[in-house]
Amino acid sequence: MFNRQPITREKALSKLAALCAKAEYCTGDMEDKMRRWGLDKEAIQQNISYLVSHQYIDNARYCKAFVNDKIEYNHWGRRKIEQALWMKRIPEDVSAPILDAIPQERYVEILKPMLKTKLPTIKAESDYERQMKLIKFALGRGFSMEEIQLCL
């Protein structure tokens, strides 16, 4: 099939720098890419150190952009965003202050119209069942019970 040559540390670094110039990435994303390319742990660590020290990668900057995008465009709640950041291996000491800076009212602003749009599409035999389905929907989007109760 394909006889791929293993990628060198320097070649990987130049590819990663080019990627970082086009979009925001976190250290977890870059480590995954290099692991897929077959680089050893030492080379991965050297490349990450270089990218961080030369500000190609900044987990806090990435986290701010990620949180903003997920709230504005995907309409996610805090819990779902926290899970996604955990999956990307963003340290909690980086993500927590960014998430704490977002007031609960912002989540409620997003959730109210979502629930209003969702309500007519729910098929239920009773108001109780309809309410439970709405709550389950909002919980699945990462909103807290407190935020959901404020909207209902």
Short mmCIF file of C-alpha atoms in Angstrom, two decimals:
data_model
loop_
_atom_site.label_atom_id
_atom_site.label_comp_id
_atom_site.label_asym_id
_atom_site.label_seq_id
_atom_site.Cartn_x
_atom_site.Cartn_y
_atom_site.Cartn_z
CA MET A 1 0.00 0.00 0.00
CA PHE A 2 1.60 3.23 1.22
CA ASN A 3 5.22 3.24 2.29
CA ARG A 4 5.17 6.36 4.38
CA GLN A 5 8.46 7.63 5.66
CA PRO A 6 8.35 8.46 9.35
CA ILE A 7 8.11 12.19 9.77
CA THR A 8 11.07 13.96 11.37
CA ARG A 9 10.75 16.20 14.42
CA GLU A 10 11.73 19.28 12.37
CA LYS A 11 9.26 18.51 9.58
CA ALA A 12 6.50 17.97 12.16
CA LEU A 13 7.38 21.27 13.82
CA SER A 14 7.12 23.20 10.56
CA LYS A 15 3.77 21.54 9.73
CA LEU A 16 2.42 22.35 13.20
CA ALA A 17 3.62 25.96 13.03
CA ALA A 18 1.85 26.37 9.69
CA LEU A 19 -1.36 24.92 11.18
CA CYS A 20 -1.15 27.22 14.21
CA ALA A 21 -0.73 30.23 11.95
CA LYS A 22 -4.14 29.48 10.38
CA ALA A 23 -6.21 28.50 13.42
CA GLU A 24 -6.18 28.21 17.20
CA TYR A 25 -5.05 24.85 18.64
CA CYS A 26 -4.40 23.48 22.11
CA THR A 27 -1.48 21.35 23.27
CA GLY A 28 -3.70 18.25 23.37
CA ASP A 29 -4.60 18.61 19.68
CA MET A 30 -0.95 19.01 18.70
CA GLU A 31 0.18 16.03 20.80
CA ASP A 32 -2.48 13.85 19.17
CA LYS A 33 -1.34 14.90 15.68
CA MET A 34 2.31 14.14 16.42
CA ARG A 35 1.41 10.80 18.00
CA ARG A 36 -0.50 9.87 14.82
CA TRP A 37 2.54 10.90 12.78
CA GLY A 38 4.65 8.44 14.78
CA LEU A 39 6.85 10.84 16.73
CA ASP A 40 8.34 9.65 20.01
CA LYS A 41 7.52 11.24 23.38
CA GLU A 42 10.73 13.25 23.55
CA ALA A 43 10.20 14.80 20.10
CA ILE A 44 6.57 15.57 20.96
CA GLN A 45 7.62 17.31 24.17
CA GLN A 46 10.35 19.32 22.39
CA ASN A 47 7.91 20.48 19.70
CA ILE A 48 5.23 21.40 22.25
CA SER A 49 7.77 23.38 24.27
CA TYR A 50 8.87 25.27 21.16
CA LEU A 51 5.29 26.01 20.05
CA VAL A 52 4.30 27.25 23.51
CA SER A 53 7.44 29.35 24.05
CA HIS A 54 7.01 31.01 20.63
CA GLN A 55 3.27 31.56 21.32
CA TYR A 56 2.00 29.41 18.48
CA ILE A 57 -0.03 27.57 21.12
CA ASP A 58 -1.63 29.14 24.17
CA ASN A 59 -4.13 26.98 26.04
CA ALA A 60 -5.77 30.01 27.71
CA ARG A 61 -6.22 31.79 24.37
CA TYR A 62 -7.56 28.58 22.83
CA CYS A 63 -9.91 28.03 25.76
CA LYS A 64 -11.38 31.57 25.50
CA ALA A 65 -12.07 31.11 21.79
CA PHE A 66 -13.46 27.59 22.30
CA VAL A 67 -15.81 28.65 25.11
CA ASN A 68 -17.03 31.67 23.16
CA ASP A 69 -17.71 29.60 20.02
CA LYS A 70 -19.53 26.83 21.88
CA ILE A 71 -21.79 29.33 23.66
CA GLU A 72 -22.48 31.58 20.69
CA TYR A 73 -22.75 29.08 17.84
CA ASN A 74 -23.43 25.66 19.34
CA HIS A 75 -25.55 26.93 22.26
CA TRP A 76 -23.89 24.66 24.80
CA GLY A 77 -24.17 24.98 28.57
CA ARG A 78 -21.25 25.11 30.96
CA ARG A 79 -21.21 21.38 31.80
CA LYS A 80 -20.97 20.29 28.16
CA ILE A 81 -18.20 22.84 27.53
CA GLU A 82 -16.32 21.60 30.61
CA GLN A 83 -16.53 18.03 29.31
CA ALA A 84 -15.27 19.04 25.87
CA LEU A 85 -12.34 20.94 27.38
CA TRP A 86 -11.53 17.93 29.57
CA MET A 87 -11.49 15.74 26.45
CA LYS A 88 -9.02 18.18 24.87
CA ARG A 89 -6.87 17.92 28.02
CA ILE A 90 -7.13 21.62 28.89
CA PRO A 91 -6.09 21.94 32.55
CA GLU A 92 -8.87 22.94 34.92
CA ASP A 93 -6.79 25.81 36.31
CA VAL A 94 -6.85 27.29 32.78
CA SER A 95 -10.52 26.64 31.96
CA ALA A 96 -12.20 27.35 35.31
CA PRO A 97 -11.49 31.13 35.43
CA ILE A 98 -12.65 31.54 31.82
CA LEU A 99 -15.89 29.65 32.49
CA ASP A 100 -16.40 31.47 35.81
CA ALA A 101 -16.24 34.81 33.98
CA ILE A 102 -19.44 33.97 32.08
CA PRO A 103 -22.50 34.99 34.10
CA GLN A 104 -25.37 32.55 34.57
CA GLU A 105 -27.67 35.06 32.87
CA ARG A 106 -25.79 34.44 29.61
CA TYR A 107 -26.65 30.75 29.71
CA VAL A 108 -30.28 31.58 30.52
CA GLU A 109 -30.39 33.99 27.53
CA ILE A 110 -29.33 31.14 25.27
CA LEU A 111 -31.51 28.46 26.83
CA LYS A 112 -34.87 30.31 26.83
CA PRO A 113 -35.24 30.61 23.03
CA MET A 114 -33.94 27.03 22.59
CA LEU A 115 -36.64 25.68 24.91
CA LYS A 116 -39.29 27.84 23.27
CA THR A 117 -38.32 26.41 19.85
CA LYS A 118 -38.12 22.85 21.18
CA LEU A 119 -41.48 22.88 23.01
CA PRO A 120 -43.78 22.54 19.95
CA THR A 121 -41.76 19.60 18.62
CA ILE A 122 -42.12 17.48 21.76
CA LYS A 123 -44.71 14.74 21.64
CA ALA A 124 -46.04 13.96 25.10
CA GLU A 125 -49.26 12.76 26.67
CA SER A 126 -49.13 15.07 29.69
CA ASP A 127 -47.64 18.40 30.73
CA TYR A 128 -45.43 16.55 33.20
CA GLU A 129 -44.01 14.30 30.47
CA ARG A 130 -43.47 17.33 28.19
CA GLN A 131 -41.65 19.15 30.99
CA MET A 132 -39.42 16.13 31.70
CA LYS A 133 -38.51 15.86 28.02
CA LEU A 134 -37.63 19.55 27.92
CA ILE A 135 -35.46 19.17 31.03
CA LYS A 136 -33.73 16.12 29.56
CA PHE A 137 -33.07 18.06 26.33
CA ALA A 138 -31.55 21.01 28.21
CA LEU A 139 -29.44 18.75 30.45
CA GLY A 140 -28.10 17.05 27.33
CA ARG A 141 -27.00 20.46 26.04
CA GLY A 142 -24.99 20.99 29.23
CA PHE A 143 -27.21 23.37 31.17
CA SER A 144 -27.63 23.10 34.93
CA MET A 145 -30.93 22.30 36.66
CA GLU A 146 -30.90 25.79 38.16
CA GLU A 147 -30.65 27.42 34.73
CA ILE A 148 -33.36 25.13 33.35
CA GLN A 149 -35.73 26.00 36.22
CA LEU A 150 -35.14 29.71 35.60
CA CYS A 151 -36.29 29.21 32.00
CA LEU A 152 -39.30 27.00 32.72
#
